[in-house]
PDB file of N, CA and C in Angstrom:
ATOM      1  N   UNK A   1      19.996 -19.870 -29.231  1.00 55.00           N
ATOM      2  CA  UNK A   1      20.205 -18.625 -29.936  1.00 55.00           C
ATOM      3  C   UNK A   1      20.935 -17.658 -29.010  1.00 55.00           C
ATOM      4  N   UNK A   2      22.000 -17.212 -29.490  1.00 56.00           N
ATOM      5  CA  UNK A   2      22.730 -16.107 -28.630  1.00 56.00           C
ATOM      6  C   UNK A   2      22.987 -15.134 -29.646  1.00 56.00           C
ATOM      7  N   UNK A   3      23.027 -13.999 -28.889  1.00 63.00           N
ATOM      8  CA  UNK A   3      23.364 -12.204 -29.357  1.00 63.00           C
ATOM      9  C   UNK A   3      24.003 -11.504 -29.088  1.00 63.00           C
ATOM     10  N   UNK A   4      24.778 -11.146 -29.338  1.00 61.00           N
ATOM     11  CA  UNK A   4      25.835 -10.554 -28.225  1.00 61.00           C
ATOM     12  C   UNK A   4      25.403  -8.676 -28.379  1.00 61.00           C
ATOM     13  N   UNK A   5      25.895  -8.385 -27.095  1.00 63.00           N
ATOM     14  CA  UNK A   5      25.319  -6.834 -26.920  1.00 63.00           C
ATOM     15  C   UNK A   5      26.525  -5.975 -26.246  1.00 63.00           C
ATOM     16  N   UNK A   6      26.854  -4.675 -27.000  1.00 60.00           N
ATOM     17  CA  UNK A   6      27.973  -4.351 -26.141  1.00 60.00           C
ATOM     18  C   UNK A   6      27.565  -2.855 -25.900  1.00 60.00           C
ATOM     19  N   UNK A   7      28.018  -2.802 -24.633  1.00 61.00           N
ATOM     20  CA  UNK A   7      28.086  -1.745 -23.619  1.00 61.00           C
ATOM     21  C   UNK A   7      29.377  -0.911 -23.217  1.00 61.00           C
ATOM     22  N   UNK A   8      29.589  -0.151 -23.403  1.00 72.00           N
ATOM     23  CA  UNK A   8      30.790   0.627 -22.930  1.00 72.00           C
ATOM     24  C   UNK A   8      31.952  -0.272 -22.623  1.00 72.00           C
ATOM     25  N   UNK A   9      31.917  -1.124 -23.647  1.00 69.00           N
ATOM     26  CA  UNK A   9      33.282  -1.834 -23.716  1.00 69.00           C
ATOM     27  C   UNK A   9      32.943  -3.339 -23.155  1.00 69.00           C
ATOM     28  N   UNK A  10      31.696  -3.339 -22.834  1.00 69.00           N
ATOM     29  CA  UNK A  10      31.364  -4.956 -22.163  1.00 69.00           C
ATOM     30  C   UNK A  10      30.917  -5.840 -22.845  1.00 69.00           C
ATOM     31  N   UNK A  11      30.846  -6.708 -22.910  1.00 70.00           N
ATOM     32  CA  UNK A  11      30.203  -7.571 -24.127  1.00 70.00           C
ATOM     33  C   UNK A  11      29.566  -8.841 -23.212  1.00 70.00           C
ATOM     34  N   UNK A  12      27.950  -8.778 -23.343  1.00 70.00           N
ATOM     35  CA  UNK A  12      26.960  -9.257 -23.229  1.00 70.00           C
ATOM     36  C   UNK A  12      26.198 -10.107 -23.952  1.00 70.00           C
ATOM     37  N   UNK A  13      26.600 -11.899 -23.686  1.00 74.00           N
ATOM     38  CA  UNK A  13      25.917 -12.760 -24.554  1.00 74.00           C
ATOM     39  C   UNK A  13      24.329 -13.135 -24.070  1.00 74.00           C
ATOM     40  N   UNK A  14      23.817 -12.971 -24.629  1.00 78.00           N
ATOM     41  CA  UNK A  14      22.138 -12.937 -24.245  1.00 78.00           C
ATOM     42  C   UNK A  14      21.578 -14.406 -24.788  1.00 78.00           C
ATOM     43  N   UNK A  15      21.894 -15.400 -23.560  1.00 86.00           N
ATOM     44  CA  UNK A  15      22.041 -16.550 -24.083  1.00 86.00           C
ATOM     45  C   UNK A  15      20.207 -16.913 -23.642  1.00 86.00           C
ATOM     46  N   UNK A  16      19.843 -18.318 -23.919  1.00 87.00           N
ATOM     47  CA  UNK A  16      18.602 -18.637 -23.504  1.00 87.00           C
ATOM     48  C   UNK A  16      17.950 -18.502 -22.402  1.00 87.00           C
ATOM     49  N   UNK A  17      18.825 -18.852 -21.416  1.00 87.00           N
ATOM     50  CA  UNK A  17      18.715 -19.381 -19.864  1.00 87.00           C
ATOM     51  C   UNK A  17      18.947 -17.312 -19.517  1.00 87.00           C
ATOM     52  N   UNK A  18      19.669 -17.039 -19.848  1.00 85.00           N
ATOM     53  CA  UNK A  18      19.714 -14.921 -19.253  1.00 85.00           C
ATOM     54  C   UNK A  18      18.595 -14.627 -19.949  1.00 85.00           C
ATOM     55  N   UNK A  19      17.954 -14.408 -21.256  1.00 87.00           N
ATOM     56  CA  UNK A  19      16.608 -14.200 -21.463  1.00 87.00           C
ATOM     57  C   UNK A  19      15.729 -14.972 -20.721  1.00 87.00           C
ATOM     58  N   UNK A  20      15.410 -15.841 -20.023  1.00 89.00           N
ATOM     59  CA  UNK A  20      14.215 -16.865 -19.724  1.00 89.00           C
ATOM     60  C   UNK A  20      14.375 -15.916 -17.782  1.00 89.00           C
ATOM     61  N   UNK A  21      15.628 -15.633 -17.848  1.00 90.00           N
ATOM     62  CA  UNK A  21      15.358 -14.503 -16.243  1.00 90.00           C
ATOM     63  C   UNK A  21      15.162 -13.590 -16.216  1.00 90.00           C
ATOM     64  N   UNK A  22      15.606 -12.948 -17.325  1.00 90.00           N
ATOM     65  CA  UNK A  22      15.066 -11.759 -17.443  1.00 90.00           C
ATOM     66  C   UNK A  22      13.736 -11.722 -17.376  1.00 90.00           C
ATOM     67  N   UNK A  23      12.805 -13.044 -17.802  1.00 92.00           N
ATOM     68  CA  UNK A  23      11.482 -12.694 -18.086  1.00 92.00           C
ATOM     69  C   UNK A  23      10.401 -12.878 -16.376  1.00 92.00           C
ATOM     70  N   UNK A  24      11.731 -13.742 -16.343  1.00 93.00           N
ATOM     71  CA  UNK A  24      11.058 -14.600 -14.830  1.00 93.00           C
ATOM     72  C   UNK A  24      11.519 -13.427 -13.893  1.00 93.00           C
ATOM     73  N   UNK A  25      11.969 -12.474 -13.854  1.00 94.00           N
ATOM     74  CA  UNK A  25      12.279 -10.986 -12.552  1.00 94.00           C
ATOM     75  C   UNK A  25      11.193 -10.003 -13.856  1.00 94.00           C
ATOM     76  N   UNK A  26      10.948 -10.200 -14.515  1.00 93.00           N
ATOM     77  CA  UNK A  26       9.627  -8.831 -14.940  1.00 93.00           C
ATOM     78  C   UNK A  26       8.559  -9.595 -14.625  1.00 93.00           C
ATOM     79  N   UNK A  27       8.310 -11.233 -14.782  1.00 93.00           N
ATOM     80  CA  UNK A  27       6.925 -11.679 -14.179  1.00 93.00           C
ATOM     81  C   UNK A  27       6.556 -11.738 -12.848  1.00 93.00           C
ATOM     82  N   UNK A  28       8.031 -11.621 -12.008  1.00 93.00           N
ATOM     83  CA  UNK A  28       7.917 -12.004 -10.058  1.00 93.00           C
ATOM     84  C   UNK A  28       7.512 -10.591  -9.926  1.00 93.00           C
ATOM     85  N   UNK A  29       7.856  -9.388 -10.929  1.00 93.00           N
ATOM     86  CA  UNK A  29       8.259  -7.782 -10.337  1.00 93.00           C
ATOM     87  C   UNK A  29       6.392  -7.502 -10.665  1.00 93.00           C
ATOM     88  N   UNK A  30       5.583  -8.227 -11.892  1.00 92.00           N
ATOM     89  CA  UNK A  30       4.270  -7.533 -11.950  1.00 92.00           C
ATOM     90  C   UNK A  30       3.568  -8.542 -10.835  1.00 92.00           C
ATOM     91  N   UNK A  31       3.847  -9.518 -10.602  1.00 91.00           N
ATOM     92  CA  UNK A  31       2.759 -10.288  -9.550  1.00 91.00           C
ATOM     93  C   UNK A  31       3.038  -9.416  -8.066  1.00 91.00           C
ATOM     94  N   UNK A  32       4.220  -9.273  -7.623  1.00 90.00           N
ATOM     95  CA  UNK A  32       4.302  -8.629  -6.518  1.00 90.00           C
ATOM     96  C   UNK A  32       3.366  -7.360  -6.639  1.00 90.00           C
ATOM     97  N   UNK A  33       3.998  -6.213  -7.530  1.00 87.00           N
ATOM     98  CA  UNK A  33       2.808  -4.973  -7.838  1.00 87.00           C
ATOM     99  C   UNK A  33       1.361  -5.729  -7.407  1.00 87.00           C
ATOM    100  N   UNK A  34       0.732  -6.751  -8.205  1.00 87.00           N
ATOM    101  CA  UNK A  34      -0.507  -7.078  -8.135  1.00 87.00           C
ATOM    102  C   UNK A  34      -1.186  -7.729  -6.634  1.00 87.00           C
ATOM    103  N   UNK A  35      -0.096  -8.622  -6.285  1.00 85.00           N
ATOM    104  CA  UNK A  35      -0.106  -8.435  -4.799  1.00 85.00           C
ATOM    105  C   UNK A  35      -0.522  -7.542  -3.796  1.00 85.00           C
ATOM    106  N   UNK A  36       0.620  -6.202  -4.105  1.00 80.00           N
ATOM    107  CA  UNK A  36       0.305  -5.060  -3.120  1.00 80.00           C
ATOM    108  C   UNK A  36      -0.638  -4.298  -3.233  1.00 80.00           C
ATOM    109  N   UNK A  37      -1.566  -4.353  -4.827  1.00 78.00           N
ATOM    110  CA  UNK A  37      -2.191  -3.798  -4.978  1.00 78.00           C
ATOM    111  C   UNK A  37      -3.698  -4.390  -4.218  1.00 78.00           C
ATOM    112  N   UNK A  38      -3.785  -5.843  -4.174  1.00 77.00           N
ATOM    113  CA  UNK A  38      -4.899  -6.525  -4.069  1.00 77.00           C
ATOM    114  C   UNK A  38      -4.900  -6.414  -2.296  1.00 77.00           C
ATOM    115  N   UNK A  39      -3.698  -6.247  -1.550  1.00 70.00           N
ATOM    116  CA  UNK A  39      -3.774  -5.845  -0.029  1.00 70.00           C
ATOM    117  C   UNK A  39      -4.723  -4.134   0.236  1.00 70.00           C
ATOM    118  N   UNK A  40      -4.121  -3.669  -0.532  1.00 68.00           N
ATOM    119  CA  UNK A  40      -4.528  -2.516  -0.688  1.00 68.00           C
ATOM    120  C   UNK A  40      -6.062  -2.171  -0.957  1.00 68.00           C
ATOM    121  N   UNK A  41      -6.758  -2.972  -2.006  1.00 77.00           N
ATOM    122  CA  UNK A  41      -7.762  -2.716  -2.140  1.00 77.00           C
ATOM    123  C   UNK A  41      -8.751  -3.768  -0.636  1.00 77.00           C
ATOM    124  N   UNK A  42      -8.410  -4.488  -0.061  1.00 83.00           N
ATOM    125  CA  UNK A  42      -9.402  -4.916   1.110  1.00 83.00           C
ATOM    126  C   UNK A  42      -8.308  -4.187   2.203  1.00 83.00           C
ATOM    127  N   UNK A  43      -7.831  -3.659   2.301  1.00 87.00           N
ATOM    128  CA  UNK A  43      -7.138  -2.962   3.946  1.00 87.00           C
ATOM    129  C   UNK A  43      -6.841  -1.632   3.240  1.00 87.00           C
ATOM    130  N   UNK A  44      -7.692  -0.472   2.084  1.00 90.00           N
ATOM    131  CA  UNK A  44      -6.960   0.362   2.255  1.00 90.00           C
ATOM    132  C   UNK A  44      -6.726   1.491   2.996  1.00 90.00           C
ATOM    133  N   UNK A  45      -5.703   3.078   2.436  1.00 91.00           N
ATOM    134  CA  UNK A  45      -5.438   3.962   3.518  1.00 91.00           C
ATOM    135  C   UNK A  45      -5.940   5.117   3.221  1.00 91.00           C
ATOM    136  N   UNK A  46      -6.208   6.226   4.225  1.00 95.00           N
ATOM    137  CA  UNK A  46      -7.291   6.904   4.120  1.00 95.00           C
ATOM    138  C   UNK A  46      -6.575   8.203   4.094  1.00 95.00           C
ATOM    139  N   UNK A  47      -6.613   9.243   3.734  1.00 96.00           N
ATOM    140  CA  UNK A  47      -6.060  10.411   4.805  1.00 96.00           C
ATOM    141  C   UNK A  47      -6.540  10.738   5.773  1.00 96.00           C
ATOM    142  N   UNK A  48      -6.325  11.890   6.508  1.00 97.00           N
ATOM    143  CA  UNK A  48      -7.098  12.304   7.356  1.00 97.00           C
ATOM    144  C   UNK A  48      -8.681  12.781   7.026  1.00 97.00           C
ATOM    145  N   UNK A  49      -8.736  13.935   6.586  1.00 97.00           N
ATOM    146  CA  UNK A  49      -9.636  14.710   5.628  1.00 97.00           C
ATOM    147  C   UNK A  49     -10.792  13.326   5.014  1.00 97.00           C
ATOM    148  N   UNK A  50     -10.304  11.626   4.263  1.00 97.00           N
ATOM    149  CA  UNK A  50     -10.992  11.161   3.875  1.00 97.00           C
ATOM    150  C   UNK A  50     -11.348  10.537   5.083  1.00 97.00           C
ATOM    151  N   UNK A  51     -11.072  10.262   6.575  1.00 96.00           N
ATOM    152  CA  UNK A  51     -11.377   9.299   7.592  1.00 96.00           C
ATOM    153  C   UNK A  51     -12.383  10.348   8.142  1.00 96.00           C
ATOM    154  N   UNK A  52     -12.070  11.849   8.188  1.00 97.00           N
ATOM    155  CA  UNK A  52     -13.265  12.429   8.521  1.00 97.00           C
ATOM    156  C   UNK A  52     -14.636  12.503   7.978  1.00 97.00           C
ATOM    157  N   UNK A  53     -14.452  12.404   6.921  1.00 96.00           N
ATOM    158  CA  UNK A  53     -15.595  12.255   6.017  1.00 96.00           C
ATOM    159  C   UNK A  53     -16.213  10.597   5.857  1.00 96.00           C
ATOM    160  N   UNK A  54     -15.730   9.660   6.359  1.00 94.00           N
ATOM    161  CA  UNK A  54     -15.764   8.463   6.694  1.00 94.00           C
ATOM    162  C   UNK A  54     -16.648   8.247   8.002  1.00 94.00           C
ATOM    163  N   UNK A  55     -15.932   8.600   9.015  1.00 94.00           N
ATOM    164  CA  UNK A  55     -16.330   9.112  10.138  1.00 94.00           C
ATOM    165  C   UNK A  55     -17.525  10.274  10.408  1.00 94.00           C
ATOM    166  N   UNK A  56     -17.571  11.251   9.893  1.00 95.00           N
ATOM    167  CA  UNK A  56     -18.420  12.027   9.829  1.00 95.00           C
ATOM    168  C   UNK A  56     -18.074  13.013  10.917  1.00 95.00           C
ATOM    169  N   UNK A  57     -16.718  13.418  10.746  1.00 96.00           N
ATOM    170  CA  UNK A  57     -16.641  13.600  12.294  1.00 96.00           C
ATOM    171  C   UNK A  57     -15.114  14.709  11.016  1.00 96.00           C
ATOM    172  N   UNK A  58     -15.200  15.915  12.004  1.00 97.00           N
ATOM    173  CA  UNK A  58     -14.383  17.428  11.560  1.00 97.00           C
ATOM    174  C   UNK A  58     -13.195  16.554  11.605  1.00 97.00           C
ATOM    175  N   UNK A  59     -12.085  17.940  10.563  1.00 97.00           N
ATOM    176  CA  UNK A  59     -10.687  17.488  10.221  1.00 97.00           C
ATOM    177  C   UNK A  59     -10.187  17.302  11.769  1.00 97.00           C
ATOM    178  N   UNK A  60      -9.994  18.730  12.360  1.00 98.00           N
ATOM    179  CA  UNK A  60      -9.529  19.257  13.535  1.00 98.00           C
ATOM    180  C   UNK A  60      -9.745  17.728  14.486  1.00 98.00           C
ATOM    181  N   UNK A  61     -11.126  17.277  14.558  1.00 97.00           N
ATOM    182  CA  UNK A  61     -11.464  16.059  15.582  1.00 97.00           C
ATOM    183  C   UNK A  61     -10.381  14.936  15.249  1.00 97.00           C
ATOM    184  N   UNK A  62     -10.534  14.552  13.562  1.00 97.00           N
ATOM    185  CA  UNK A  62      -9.830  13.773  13.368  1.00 97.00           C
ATOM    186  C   UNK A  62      -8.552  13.846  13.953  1.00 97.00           C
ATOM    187  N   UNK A  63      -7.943  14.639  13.290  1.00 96.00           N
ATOM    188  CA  UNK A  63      -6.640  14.993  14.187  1.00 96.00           C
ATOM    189  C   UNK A  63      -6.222  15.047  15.378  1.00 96.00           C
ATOM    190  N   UNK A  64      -7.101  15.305  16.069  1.00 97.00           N
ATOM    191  CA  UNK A  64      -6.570  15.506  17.469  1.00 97.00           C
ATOM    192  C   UNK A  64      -6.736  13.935  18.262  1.00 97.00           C
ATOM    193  N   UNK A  65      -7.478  12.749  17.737  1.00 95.00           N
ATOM    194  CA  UNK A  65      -7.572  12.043  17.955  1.00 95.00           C
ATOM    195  C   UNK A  65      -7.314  10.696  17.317  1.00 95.00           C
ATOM    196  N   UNK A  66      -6.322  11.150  16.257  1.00 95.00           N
ATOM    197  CA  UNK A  66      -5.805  10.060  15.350  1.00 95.00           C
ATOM    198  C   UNK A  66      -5.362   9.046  16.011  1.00 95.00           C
ATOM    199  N   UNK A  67      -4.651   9.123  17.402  1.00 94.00           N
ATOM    200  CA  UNK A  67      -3.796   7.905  17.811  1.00 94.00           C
ATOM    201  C   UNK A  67      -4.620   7.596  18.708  1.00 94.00           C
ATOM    202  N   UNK A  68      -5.880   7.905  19.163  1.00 93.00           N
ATOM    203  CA  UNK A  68      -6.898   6.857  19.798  1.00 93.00           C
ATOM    204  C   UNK A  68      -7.503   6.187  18.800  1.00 93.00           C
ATOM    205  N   UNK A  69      -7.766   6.476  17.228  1.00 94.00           N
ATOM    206  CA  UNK A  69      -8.180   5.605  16.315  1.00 94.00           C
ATOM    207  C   UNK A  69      -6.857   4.716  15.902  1.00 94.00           C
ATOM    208  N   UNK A  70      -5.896   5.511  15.732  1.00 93.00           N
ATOM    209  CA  UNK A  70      -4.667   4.686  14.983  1.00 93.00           C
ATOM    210  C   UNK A  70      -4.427   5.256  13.558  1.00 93.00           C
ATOM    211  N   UNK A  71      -2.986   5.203  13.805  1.00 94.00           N
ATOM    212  CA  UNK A  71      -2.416   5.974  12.480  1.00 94.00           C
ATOM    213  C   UNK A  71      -1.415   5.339  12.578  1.00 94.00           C
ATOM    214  N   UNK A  72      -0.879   5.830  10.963  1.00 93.00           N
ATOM    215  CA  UNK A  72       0.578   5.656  10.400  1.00 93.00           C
ATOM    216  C   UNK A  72       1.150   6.762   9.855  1.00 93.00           C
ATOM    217  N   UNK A  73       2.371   7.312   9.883  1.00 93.00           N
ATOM    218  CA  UNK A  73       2.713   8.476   8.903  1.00 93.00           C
ATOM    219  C   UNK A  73       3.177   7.476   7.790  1.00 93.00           C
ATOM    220  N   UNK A  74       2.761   8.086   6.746  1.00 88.00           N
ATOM    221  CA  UNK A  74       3.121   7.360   5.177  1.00 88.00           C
ATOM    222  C   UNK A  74       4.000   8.637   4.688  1.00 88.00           C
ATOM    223  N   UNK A  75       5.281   8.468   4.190  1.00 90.00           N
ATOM    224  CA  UNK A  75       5.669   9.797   3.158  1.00 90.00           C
ATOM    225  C   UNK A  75       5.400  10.883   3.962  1.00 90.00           C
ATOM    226  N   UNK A  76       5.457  11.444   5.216  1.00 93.00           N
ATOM    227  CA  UNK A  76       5.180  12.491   5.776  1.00 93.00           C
ATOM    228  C   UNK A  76       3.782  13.113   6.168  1.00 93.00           C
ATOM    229  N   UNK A  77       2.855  11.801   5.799  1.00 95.00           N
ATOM    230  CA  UNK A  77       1.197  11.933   5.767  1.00 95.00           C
ATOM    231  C   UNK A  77       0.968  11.181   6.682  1.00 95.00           C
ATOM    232  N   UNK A  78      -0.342  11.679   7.296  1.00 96.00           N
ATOM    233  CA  UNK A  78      -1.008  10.626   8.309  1.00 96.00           C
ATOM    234  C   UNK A  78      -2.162   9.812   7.547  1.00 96.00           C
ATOM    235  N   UNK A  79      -2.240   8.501   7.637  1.00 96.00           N
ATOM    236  CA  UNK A  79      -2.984   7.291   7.173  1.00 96.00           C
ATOM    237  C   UNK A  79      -3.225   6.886   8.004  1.00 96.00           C
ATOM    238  N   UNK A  80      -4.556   6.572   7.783  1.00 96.00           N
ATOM    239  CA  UNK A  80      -5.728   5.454   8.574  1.00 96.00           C
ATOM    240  C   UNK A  80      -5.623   5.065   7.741  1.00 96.00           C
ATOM    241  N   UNK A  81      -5.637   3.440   7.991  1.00 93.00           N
ATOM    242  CA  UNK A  81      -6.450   1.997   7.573  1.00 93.00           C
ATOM    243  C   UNK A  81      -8.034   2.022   7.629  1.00 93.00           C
ATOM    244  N   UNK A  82      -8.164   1.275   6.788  1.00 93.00           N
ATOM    245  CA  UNK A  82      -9.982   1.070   7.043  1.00 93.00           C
ATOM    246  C   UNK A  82     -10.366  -0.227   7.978  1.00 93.00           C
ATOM    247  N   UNK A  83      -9.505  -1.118   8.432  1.00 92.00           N
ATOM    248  CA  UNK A  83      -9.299  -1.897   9.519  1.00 92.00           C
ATOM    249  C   UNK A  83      -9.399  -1.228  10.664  1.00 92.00           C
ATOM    250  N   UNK A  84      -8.549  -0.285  10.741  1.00 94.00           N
ATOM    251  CA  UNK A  84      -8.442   0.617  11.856  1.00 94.00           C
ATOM    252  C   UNK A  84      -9.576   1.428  12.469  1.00 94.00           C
ATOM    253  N   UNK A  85     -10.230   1.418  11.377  1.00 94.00           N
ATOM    254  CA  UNK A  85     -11.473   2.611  11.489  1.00 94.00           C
ATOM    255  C   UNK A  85     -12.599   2.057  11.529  1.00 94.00           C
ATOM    256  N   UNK A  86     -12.624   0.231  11.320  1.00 92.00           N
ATOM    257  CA  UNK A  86     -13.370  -0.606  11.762  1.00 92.00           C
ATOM    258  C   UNK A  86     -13.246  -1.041  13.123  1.00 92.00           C
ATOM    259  N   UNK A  87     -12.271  -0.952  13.541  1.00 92.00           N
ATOM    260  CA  UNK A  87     -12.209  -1.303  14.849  1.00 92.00           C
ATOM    261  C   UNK A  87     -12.278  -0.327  16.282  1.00 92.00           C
ATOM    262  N   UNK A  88     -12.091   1.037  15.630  1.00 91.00           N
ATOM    263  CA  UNK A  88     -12.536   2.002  16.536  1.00 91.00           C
ATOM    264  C   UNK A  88     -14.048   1.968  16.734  1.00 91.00           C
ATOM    265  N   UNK A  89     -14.705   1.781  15.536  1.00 89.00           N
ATOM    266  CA  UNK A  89     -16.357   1.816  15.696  1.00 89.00           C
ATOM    267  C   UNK A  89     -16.452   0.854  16.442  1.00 89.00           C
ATOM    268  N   UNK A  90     -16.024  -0.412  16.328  1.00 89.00           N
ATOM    269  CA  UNK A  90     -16.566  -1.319  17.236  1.00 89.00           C
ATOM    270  C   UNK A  90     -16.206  -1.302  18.610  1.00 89.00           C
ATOM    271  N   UNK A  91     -15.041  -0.646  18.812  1.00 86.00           N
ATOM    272  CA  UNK A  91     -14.887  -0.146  20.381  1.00 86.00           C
ATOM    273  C   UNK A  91     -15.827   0.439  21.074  1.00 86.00           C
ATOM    274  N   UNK A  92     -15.805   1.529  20.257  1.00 75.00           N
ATOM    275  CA  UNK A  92     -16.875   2.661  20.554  1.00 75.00           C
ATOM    276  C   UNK A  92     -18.209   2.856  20.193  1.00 75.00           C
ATOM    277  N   UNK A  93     -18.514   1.755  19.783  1.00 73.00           N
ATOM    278  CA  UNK A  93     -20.000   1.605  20.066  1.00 73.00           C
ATOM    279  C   UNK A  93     -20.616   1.109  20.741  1.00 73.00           C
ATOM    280  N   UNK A  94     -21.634   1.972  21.171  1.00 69.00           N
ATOM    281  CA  UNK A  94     -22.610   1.321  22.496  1.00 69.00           C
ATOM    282  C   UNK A  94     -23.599   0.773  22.050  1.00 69.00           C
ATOM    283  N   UNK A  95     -23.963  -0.508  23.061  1.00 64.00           N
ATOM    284  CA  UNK A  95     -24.714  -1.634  22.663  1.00 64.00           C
ATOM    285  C   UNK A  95     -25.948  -1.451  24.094  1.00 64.00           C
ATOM    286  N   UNK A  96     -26.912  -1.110  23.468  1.00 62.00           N
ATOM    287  CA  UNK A  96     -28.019  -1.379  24.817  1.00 62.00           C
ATOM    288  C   UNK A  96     -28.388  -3.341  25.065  1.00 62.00           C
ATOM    289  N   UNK A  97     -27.881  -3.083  26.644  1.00 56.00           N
ATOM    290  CA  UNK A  97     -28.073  -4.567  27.312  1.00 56.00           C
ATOM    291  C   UNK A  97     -29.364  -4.793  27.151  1.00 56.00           C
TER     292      UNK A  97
END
């Protein structure tokens, strides 16, 4: 089955095999989304403000000590990982011998 489709003078046959990719780049484009989403939900990112409240520990602290926990700027924001903020505790916790 073909259709033809025209565009500002172009003419577009919408044959089997161009529909069957079209479908196969909208099914690769939602698995990827679902992908990044499923990283996201076991490693996700925090702001500051939420790592303090995580932490239990003031904005100001947070801040001033983000890059001994570890950060990223995202979009002009600072992000913690929750990896990250697992692994500072375990640095920094003391263990009686």
């Amino acid at each position: 089955m073909e259709k033809e489709r025209t565009m500002q003078g172009v003419t577009l046959v919408e044959t089997e095999e161009w529909i069957g990719l079209k479908q196969d780049i909208t099914d690769l484009k939602a698995l990827v989304v679902q992908l990044a989403n499923n990283v996201l939900k076991k490693d996700p990112l925090y702001d500051l403000n939420q790592a303090a409240e995580i932490l239990g520990k003031s904005y100001p602290w947070i801040f001033q000590n983000k890059h001994k926990i570890g950060c990223s700027k995202v979009g002009g924001e600072w992000k913690i990982k929750q990896s990250t903020i697992d692994s500072y505790l375990n640095q920094s916790f003391h263990k009686d011998q």
